[in-house]
mmCIF file of C-alpha atoms and ligand atoms in Angstrom:
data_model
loop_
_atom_site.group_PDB
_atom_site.id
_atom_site.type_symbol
_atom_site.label_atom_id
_atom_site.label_comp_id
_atom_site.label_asym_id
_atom_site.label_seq_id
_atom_site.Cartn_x
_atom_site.Cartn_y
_atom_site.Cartn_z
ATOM 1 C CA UNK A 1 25.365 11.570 3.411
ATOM 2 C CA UNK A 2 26.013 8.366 1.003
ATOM 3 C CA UNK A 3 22.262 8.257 0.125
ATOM 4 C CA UNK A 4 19.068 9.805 -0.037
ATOM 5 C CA UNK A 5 16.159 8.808 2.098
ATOM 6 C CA UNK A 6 13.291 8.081 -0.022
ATOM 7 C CA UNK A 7 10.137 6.788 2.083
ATOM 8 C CA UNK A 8 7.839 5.206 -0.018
ATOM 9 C CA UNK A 9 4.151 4.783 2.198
ATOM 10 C CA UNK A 10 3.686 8.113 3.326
ATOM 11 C CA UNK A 11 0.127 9.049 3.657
ATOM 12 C CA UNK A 12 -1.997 12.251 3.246
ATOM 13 C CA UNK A 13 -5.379 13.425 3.528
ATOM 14 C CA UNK A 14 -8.036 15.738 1.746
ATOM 15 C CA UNK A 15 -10.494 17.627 3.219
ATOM 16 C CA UNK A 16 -13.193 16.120 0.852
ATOM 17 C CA UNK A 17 -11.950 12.528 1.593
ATOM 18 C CA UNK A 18 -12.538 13.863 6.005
ATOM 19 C CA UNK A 19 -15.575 15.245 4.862
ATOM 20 C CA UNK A 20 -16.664 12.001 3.023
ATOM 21 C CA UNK A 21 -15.267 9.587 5.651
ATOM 22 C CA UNK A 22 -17.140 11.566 8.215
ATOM 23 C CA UNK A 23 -20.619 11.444 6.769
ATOM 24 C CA UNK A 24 -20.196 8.061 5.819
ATOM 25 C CA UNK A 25 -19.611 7.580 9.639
ATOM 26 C CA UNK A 26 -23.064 9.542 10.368
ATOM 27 C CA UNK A 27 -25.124 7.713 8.222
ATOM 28 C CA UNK A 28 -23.810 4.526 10.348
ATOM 29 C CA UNK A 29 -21.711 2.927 7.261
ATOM 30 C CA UNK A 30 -21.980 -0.582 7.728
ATOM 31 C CA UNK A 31 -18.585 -1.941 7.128
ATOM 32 C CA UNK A 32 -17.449 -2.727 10.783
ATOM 33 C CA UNK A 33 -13.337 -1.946 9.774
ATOM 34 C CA UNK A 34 -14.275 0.949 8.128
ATOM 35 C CA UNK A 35 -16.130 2.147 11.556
ATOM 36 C CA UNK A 36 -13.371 0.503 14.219
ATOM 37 C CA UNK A 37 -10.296 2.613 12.005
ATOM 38 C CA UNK A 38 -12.388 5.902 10.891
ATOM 39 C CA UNK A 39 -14.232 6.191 13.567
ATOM 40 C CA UNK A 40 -11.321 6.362 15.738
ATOM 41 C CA UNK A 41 -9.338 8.823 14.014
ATOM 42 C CA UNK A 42 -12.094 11.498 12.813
ATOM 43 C CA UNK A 43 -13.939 11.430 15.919
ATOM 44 C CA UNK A 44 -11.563 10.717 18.977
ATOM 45 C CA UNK A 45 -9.568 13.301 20.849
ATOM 46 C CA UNK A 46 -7.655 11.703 22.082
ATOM 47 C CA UNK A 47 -3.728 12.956 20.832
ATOM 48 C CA UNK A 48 -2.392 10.365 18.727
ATOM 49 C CA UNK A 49 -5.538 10.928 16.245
ATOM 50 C CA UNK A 50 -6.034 14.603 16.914
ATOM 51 C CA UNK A 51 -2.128 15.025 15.835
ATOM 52 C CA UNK A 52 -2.199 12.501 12.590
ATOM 53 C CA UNK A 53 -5.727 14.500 11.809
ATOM 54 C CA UNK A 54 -3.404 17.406 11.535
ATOM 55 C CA UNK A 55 -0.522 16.029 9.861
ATOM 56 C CA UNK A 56 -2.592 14.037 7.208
ATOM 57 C CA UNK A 57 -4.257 17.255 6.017
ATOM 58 C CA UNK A 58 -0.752 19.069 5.491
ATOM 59 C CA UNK A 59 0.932 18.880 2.056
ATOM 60 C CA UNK A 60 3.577 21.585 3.032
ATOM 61 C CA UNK A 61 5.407 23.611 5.973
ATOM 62 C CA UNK A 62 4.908 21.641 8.773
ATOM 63 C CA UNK A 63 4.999 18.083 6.907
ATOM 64 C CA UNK A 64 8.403 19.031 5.474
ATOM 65 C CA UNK A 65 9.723 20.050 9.126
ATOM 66 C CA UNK A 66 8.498 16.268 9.946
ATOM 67 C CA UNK A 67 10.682 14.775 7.027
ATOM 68 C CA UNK A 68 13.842 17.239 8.221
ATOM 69 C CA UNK A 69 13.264 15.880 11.588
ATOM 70 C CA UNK A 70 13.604 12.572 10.846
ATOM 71 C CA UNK A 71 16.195 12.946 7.671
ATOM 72 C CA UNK A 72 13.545 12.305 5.079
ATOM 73 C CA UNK A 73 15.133 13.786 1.854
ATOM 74 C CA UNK A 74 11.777 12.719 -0.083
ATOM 75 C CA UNK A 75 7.915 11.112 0.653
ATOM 76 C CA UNK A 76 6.005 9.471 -2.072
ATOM 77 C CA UNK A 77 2.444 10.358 -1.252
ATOM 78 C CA UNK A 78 -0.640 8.146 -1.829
ATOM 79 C CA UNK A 79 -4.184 8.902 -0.062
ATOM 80 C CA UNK A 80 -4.443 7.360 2.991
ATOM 81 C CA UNK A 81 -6.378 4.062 3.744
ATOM 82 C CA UNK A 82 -9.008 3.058 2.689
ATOM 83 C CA UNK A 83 -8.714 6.066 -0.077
ATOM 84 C CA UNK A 84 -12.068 5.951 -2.228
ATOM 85 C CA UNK A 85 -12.821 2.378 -1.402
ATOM 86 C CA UNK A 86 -15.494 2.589 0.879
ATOM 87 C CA UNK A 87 -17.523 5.777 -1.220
ATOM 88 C CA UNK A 88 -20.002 4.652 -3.613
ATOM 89 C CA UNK A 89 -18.914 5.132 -7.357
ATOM 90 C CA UNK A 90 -19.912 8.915 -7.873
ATOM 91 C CA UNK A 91 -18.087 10.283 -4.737
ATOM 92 C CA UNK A 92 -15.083 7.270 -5.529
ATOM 93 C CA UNK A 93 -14.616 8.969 -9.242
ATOM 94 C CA UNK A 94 -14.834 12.564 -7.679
ATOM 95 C CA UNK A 95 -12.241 12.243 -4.674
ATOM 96 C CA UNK A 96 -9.797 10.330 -7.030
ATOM 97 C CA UNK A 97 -9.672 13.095 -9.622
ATOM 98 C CA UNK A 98 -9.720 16.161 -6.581
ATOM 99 C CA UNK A 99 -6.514 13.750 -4.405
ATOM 100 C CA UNK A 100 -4.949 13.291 -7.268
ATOM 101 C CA UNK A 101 -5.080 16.990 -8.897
ATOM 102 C CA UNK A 102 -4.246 17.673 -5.038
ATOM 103 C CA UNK A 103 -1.237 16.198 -4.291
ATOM 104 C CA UNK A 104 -0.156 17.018 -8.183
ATOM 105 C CA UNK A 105 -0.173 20.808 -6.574
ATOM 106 C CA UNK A 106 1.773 19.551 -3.843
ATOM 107 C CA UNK A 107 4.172 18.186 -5.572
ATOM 108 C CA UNK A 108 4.578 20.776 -7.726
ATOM 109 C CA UNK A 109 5.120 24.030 -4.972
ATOM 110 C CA UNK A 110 7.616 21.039 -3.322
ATOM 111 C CA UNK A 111 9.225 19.027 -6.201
ATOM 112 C CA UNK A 112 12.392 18.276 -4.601
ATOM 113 C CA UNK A 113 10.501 16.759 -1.409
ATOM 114 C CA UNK A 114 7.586 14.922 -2.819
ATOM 115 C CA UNK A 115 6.073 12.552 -5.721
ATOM 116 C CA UNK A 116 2.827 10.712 -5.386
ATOM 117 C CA UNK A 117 0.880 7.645 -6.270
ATOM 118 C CA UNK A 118 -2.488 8.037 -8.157
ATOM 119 C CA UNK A 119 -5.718 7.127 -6.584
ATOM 120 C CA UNK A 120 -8.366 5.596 -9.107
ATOM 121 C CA UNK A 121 -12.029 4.367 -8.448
ATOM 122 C CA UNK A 122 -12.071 0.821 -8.255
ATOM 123 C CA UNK A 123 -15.705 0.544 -8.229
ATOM 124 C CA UNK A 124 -15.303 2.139 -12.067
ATOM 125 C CA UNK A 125 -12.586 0.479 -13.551
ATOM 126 C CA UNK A 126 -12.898 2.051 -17.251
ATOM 127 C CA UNK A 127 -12.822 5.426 -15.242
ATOM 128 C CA UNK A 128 -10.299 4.174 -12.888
ATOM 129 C CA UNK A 129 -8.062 3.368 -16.084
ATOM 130 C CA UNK A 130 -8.836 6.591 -17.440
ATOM 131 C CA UNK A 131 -7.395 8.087 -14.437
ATOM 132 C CA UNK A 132 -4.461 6.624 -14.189
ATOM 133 C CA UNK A 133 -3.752 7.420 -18.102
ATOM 134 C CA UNK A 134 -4.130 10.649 -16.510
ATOM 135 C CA UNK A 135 -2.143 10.546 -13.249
ATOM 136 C CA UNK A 136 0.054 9.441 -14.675
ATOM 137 C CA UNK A 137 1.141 10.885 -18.220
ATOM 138 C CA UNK A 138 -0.644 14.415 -17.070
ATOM 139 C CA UNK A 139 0.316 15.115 -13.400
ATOM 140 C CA UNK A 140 3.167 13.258 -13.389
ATOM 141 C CA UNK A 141 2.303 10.774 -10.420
ATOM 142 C CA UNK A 142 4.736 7.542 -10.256
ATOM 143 C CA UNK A 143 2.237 4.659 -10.074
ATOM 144 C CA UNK A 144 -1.077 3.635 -8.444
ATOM 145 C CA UNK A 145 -2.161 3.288 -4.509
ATOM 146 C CA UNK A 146 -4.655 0.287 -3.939
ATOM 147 C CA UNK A 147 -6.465 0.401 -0.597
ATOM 148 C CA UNK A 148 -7.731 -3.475 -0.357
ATOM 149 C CA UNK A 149 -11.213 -4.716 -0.693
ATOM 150 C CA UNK A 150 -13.243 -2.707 -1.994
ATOM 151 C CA UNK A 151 -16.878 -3.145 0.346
ATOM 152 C CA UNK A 152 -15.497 -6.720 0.389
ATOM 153 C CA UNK A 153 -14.822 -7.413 -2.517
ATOM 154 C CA UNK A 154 -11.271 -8.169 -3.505
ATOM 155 C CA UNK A 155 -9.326 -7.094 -6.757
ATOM 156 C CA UNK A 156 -8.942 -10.587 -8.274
ATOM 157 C CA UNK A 157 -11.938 -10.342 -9.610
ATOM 158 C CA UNK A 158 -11.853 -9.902 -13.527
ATOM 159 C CA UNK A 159 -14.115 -7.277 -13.758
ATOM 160 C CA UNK A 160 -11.320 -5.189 -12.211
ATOM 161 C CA UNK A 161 -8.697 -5.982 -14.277
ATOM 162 C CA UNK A 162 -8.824 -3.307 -16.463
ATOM 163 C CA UNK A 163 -6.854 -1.580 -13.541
ATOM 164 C CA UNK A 164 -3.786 -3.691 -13.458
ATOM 165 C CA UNK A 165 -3.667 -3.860 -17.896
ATOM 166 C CA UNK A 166 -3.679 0.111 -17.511
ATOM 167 C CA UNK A 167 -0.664 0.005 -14.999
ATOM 168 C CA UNK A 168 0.710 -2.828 -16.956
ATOM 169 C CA UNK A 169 0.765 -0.165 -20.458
ATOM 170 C CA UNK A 170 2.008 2.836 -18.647
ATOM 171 C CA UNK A 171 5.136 0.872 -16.788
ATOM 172 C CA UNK A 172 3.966 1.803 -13.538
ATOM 173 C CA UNK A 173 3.595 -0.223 -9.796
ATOM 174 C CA UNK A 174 0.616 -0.573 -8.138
ATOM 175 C CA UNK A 175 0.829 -0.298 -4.207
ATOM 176 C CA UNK A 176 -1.541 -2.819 -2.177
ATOM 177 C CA UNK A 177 -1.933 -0.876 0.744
ATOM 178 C CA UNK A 178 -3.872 -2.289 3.399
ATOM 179 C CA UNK A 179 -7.247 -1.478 5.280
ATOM 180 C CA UNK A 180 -9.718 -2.756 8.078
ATOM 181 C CA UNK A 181 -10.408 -6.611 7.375
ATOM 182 C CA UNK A 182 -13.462 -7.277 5.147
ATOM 183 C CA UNK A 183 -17.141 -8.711 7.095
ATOM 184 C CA UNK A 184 -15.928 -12.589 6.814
ATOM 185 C CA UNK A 185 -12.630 -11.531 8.390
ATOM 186 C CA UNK A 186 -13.159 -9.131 10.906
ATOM 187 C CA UNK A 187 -14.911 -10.446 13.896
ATOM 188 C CA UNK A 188 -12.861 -12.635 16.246
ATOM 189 C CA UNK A 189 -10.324 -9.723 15.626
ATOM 190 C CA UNK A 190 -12.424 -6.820 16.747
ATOM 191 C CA UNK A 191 -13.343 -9.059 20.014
ATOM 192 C CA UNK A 192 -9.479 -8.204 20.854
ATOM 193 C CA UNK A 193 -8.339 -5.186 19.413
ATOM 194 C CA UNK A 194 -6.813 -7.084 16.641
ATOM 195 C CA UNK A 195 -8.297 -5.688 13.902
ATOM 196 C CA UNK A 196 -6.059 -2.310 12.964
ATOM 197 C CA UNK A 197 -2.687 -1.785 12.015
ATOM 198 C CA UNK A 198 -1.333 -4.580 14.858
ATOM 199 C CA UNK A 199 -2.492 -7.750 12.963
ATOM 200 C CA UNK A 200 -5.739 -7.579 10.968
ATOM 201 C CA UNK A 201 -4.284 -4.736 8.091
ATOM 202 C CA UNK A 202 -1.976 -7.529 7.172
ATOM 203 C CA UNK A 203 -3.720 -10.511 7.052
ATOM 204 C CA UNK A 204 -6.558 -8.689 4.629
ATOM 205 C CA UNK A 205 -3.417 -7.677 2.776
ATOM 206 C CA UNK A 206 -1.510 -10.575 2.337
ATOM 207 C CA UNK A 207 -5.147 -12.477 1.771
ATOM 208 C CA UNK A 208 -5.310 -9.793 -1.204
ATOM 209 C CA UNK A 209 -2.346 -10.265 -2.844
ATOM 210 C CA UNK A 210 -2.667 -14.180 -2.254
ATOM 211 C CA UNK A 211 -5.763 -14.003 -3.927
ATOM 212 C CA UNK A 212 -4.182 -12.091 -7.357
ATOM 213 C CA UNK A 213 -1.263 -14.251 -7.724
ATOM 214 C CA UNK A 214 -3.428 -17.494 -7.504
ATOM 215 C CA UNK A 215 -5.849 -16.146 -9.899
ATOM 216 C CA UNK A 216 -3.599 -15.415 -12.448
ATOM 217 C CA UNK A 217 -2.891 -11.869 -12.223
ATOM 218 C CA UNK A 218 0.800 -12.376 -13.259
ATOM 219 C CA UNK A 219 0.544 -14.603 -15.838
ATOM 220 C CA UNK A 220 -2.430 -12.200 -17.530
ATOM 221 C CA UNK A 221 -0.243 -9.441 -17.087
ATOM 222 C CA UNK A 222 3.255 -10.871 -16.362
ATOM 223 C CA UNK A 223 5.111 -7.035 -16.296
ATOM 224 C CA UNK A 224 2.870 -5.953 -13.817
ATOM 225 C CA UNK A 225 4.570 -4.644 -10.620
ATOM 226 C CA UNK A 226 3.086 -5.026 -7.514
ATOM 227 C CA UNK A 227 4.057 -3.337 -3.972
ATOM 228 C CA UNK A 228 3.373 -4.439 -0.634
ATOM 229 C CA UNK A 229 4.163 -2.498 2.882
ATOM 230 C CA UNK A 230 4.797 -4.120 5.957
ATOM 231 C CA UNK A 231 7.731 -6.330 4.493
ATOM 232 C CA UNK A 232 5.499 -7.772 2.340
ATOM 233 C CA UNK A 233 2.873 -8.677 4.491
ATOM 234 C CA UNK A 234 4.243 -11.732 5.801
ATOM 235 C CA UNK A 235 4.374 -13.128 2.774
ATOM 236 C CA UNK A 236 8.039 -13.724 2.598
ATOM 237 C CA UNK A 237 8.042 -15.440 5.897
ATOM 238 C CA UNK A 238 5.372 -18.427 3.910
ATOM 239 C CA UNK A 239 6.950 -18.974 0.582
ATOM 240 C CA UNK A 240 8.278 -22.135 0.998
ATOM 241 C CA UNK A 241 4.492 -23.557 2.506
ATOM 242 C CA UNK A 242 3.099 -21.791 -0.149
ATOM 243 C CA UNK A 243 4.597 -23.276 -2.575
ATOM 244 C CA UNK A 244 4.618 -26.530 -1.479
ATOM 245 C CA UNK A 245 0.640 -26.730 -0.286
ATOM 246 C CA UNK A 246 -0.419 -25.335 -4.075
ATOM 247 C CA UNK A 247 1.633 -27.617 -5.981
ATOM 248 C CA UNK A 248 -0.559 -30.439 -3.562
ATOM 249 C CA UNK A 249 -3.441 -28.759 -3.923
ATOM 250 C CA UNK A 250 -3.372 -28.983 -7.644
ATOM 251 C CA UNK A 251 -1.590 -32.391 -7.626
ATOM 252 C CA UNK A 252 -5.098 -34.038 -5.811
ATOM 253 C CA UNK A 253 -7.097 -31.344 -7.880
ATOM 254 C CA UNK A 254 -8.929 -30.747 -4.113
ATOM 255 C CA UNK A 255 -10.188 -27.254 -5.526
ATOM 256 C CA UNK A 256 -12.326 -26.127 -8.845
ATOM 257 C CA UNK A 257 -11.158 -22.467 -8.028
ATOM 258 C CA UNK A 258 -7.083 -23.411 -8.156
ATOM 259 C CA UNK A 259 -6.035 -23.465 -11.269
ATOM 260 C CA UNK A 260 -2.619 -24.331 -12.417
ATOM 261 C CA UNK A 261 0.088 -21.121 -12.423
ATOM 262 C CA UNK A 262 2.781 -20.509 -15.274
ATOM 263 C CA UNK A 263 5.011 -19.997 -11.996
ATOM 264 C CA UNK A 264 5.380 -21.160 -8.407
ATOM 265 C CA UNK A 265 4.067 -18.135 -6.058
ATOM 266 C CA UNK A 266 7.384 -17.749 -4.558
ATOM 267 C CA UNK A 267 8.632 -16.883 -8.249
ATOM 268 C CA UNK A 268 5.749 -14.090 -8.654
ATOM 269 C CA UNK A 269 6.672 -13.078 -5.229
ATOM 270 C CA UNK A 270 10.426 -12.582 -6.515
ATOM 271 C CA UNK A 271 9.785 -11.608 -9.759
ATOM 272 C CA UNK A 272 6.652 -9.164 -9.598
ATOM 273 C CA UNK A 273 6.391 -8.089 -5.851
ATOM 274 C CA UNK A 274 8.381 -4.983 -3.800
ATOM 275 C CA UNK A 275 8.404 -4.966 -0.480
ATOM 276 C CA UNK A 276 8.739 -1.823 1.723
ATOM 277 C CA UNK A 277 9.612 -1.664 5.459
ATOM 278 C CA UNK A 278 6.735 0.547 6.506
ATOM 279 C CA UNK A 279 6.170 -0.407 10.097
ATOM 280 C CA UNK A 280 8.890 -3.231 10.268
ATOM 281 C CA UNK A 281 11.796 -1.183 11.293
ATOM 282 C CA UNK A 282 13.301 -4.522 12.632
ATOM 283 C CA UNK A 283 16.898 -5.335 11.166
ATOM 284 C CA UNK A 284 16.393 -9.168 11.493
ATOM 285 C CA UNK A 285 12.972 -8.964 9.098
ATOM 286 C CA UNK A 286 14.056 -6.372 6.559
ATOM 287 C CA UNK A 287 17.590 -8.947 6.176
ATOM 288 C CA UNK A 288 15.430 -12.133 5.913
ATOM 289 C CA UNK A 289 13.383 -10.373 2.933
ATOM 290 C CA UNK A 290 16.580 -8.852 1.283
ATOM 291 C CA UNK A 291 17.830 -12.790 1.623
ATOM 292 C CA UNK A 292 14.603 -14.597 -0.296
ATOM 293 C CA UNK A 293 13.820 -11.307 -2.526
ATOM 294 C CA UNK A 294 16.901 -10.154 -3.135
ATOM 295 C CA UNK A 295 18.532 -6.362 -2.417
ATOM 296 C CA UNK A 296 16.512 -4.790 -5.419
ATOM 297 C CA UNK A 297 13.401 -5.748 -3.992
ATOM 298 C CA UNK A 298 13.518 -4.436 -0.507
ATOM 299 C CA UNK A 299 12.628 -0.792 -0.072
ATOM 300 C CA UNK A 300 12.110 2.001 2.878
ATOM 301 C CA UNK A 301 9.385 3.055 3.703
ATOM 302 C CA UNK A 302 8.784 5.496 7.195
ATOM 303 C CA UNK A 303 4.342 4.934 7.255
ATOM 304 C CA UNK A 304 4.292 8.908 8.307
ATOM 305 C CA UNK A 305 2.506 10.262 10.119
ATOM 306 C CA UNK A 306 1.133 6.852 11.703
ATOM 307 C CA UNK A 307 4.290 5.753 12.798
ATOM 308 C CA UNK A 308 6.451 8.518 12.551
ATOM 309 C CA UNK A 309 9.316 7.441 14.683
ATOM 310 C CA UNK A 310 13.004 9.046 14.214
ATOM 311 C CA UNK A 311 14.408 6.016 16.037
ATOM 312 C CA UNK A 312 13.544 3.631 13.357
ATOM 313 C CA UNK A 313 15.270 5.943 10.794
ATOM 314 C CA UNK A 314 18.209 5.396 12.883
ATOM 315 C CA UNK A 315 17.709 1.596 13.308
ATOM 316 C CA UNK A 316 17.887 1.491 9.638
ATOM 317 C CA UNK A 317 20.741 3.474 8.927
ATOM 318 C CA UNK A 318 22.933 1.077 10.520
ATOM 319 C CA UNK A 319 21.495 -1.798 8.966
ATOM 320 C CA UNK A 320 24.929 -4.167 9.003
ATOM 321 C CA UNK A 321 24.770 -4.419 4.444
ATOM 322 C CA UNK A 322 27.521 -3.032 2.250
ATOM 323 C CA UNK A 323 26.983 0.750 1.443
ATOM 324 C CA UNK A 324 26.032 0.077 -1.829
ATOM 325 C CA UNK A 325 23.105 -2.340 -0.742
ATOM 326 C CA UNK A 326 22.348 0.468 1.747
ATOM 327 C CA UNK A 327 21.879 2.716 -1.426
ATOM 328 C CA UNK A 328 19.980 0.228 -3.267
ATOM 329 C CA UNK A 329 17.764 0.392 0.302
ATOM 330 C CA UNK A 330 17.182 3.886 1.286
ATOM 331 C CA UNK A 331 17.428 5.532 -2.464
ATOM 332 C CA UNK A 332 18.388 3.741 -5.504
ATOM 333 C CA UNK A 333 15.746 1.004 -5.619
ATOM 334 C CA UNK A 334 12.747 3.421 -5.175
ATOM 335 C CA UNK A 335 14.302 5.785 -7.748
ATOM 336 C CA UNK A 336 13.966 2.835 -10.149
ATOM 337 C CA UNK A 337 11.197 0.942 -9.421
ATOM 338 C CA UNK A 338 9.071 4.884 -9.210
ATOM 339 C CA UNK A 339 11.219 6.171 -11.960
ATOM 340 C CA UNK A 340 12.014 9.270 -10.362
ATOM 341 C CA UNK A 341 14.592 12.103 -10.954
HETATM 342 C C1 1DF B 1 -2.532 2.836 10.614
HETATM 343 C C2 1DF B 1 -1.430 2.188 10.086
HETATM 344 C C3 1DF B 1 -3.408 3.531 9.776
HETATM 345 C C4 1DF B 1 -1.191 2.249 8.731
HETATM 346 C C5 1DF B 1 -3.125 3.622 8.416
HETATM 347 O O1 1DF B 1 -3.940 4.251 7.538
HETATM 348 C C6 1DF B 1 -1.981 3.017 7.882
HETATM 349 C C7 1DF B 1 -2.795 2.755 12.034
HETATM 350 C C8 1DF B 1 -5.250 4.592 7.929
HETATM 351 O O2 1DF B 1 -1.819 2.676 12.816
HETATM 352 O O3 1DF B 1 -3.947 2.794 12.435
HETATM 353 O O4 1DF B 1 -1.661 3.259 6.628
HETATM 354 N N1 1DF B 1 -0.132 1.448 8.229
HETATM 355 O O5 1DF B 1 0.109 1.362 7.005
HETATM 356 O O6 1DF B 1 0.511 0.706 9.028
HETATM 357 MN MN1 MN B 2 0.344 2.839 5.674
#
C-alpha cells in the first residue's frame, strides 16, 4: 500500500460518560437535542444503537478487527458527542480527566493503532486549560475535541477563550465536532426528523464556527488551528456569499455585533480551518474542498462506528488525484497537522 489510512473522527465511549448521559436522561434533561440523539442511542434496541452502544465502549480487540476490516491502519479517538457538554461543571471536570486518562491507556496497550484528542470542561475554562496542558504534554494526546454549544451557549464567547490561547501555546488543533442543535435552533427540525446527523449536526456546526471567525477568534489567536468534520460543514460550499454579505454588512454598518476582521472569512477558512471527510464519502465534495482549501487542508476521516461503511473506504481510494495528493489525503496531512509518529 502507497499510504496509510489515518481516520481522524473516530469516536469512543466511557462507561462513566453512559452512566452520566443516562441519568441525565432520567432526571428528564431539558435540552431537547440532547434527548432526540441520547435518548435514542442509550435507550433503544433497536440494532443500529444496540451495535454502536457496543462498539463505542471498546478501546481494543474487537474495535481493531473493525479498522482491519475496513483497512484502517490508525483512528484518532476523541469522546463522542456531546462529550462533557451537557454535565454540569463537577461531573464535566471529572469525565474529562477519567476519558482522557482512558483513552491515554488505550493508546498506550495499542500505540501503533490509535492517538486521541483531549476532552476539557468547557463550562471551566481555567480547568479546561489545565487539562489540556495535561493531555497534552502528559498523556501524549494530539489536540482538543470540541462538542458545540455548550447548554446553548456557543464558544465565541470570551469567557471561553482561555481554551483556544491554551491550544494556541501548546501547537495543537482543536476539533469542532458537532451535536444536537441548541433550543433557538432545534424545533422546525425535530418536527421532521431533521435534527441528527442528516442536517441539524451541521448547521449548529457551521453556525459555531461562523460565530468564532466573526468574533475574532483568529485574529486574537491567529495560529490557532481549527478542524471541522463533514467537509467542513458546508462551509466551503458559502465562501464566496460569505464574504461578499460581511464586507456589506460592515460597509452599511447594519450590525453593532459585526465588527471589522483583519481577514476575509474565506482567508480564515483557508488559512486556519481543516476539513475532514467524515460522513461525505462523495468524490465530487471532497474535490470541490481540495479545489478552494487546497490538498493540505483536506483530510479522511471514516466517523466509526456511526457510519462505519467499508464501501466509502473504497470510494476514496480511487479518488481520481495524483498519488502523492492521495498521500497528503489518507496519511501525510493528518500526520502533520496531529504531529504524529
Ligand atoms: C451521529 C453522527 C452521531 C455523528 C454522532 O455522535 C456523530 C449519528 C453522537 O449518526 O447519529 O459523531 N457524526 O459525526 O456524523
Ligand atoms: Mn462524528
Amino acid at each position: 500500500m502507497a499510504y496509510k489510512r489515518i481516520a481522524t473522527e473516530e469516536a469512543f465511549a466511557t462507561a462513566d460518560q453512559f452512566r452520566l448521559f443516562r441519568r441525565l436522561l432520567d432526571e428528564g434533561f431539558d435540552d431537547p437535542g440532547f434527548q432526540s440523539l441520547w435518548g435514542f442511542y442509550l435507550i433503544s434496541e433497536a440494532e443500529r444503537p444496540k451495535k454502536i452502544r457496543e462498539q463505542l465502549l471498546d478501546l481494543d480487540a474487537r474495535r481493531i478487527a473493525d479498522m482491519n476490516a475496513t483497512g484502517i491502519d490508525v483512528q484518532i479517538l476523541s469522546l463522542t458527542s456531546p462529550g462533557v457538554n451537557p454535565l454540569d461543571a463537577d461531573a464535566a471536570r471529572a469525565l474529562s480527566v477519567s476519558a482522557n486518562d482512558e483513552v491515554a491507556a488505550a493508546i498506550a496497550r495499542h500505540p501503533t493503532r490509535f492517538a486521541g484528542l483531549a476532552a476539557f470542561a468547557p463550562q471551566d475554562p481555567a480547568h479546561a486549560a489545565k487539562e489540556l496542558e495535561r493531555a497534552v504534554n502528559r498523556l501524549g494526546l494530539k489536540g482538543a475535541i470540541f462538542n458545540g454549544h455548550v447548554r446553548d451557549e456557543y464558544l465565541d464567547d470570551p469567557k471561553f477563550w482561555a481554551i483556544f490561547e491554551a491550544c494556541e501555546a501548546l501547537d495543537v488543533p482543536i476539533y469542532l465536532h458537532p451535536t444536537g442543535p441548541s433550543r433557538g435552533l432545534i424545533q422546525p427540525m425535530l418536527e421532521r426528523g431533521l435534527d441528527g446527523a442528516i442536517f441539524g449536526f451541521g448547521v449548529d456546526t457551521a453556525l459555531h464556527a461562523l460565530r468564532l471567525i466573526v468574533a475574532g477568534v483568529f485574529d486574537r489567536f491567529p495560529k490557532l488551528k481549527l478542524v471541522l468534520g463533514h467537509l467542513g460543514e458546508a462551509l466551503p460550499f458559502w465562501l464566496f456569499r460569505l464574504d461578499y454579505m460581511h464586507r456589506a454588512g460592515l460597509a452599511a454598518k447594519r450590525y453593532d455585533s459585526i465588527k471589522p476582521l483583519k481577514r476575509t472569512i474565506s482567508d480564515y477558512m483557508r488559512e486556519n480551518v481543516y476539513v475532514t471527510t467524515s460522513g461525505m464519502a462523495w468524490a465530487p465534495a471532497i474535490q470541490f474542498c481540495q479545489q478552494v482549501l487546497g490538498v493540505d487542508r483536506v483530510l479522511y476521516a471514516m466517523d466509526y462506528p456511526y457510519q462505519f461503511v467499508a464501501e466509502e473506504v473504497t470510494a476514496q481510494d480511487a479518488l481520481a488525484i495524483s498519488p502523492e495528493d492521495k498521500r497528503k489525503f489518507f496519511q501525510g496531512n493528518a500526520e502533520r497537522l496531529f504531529k504524529l509518529g
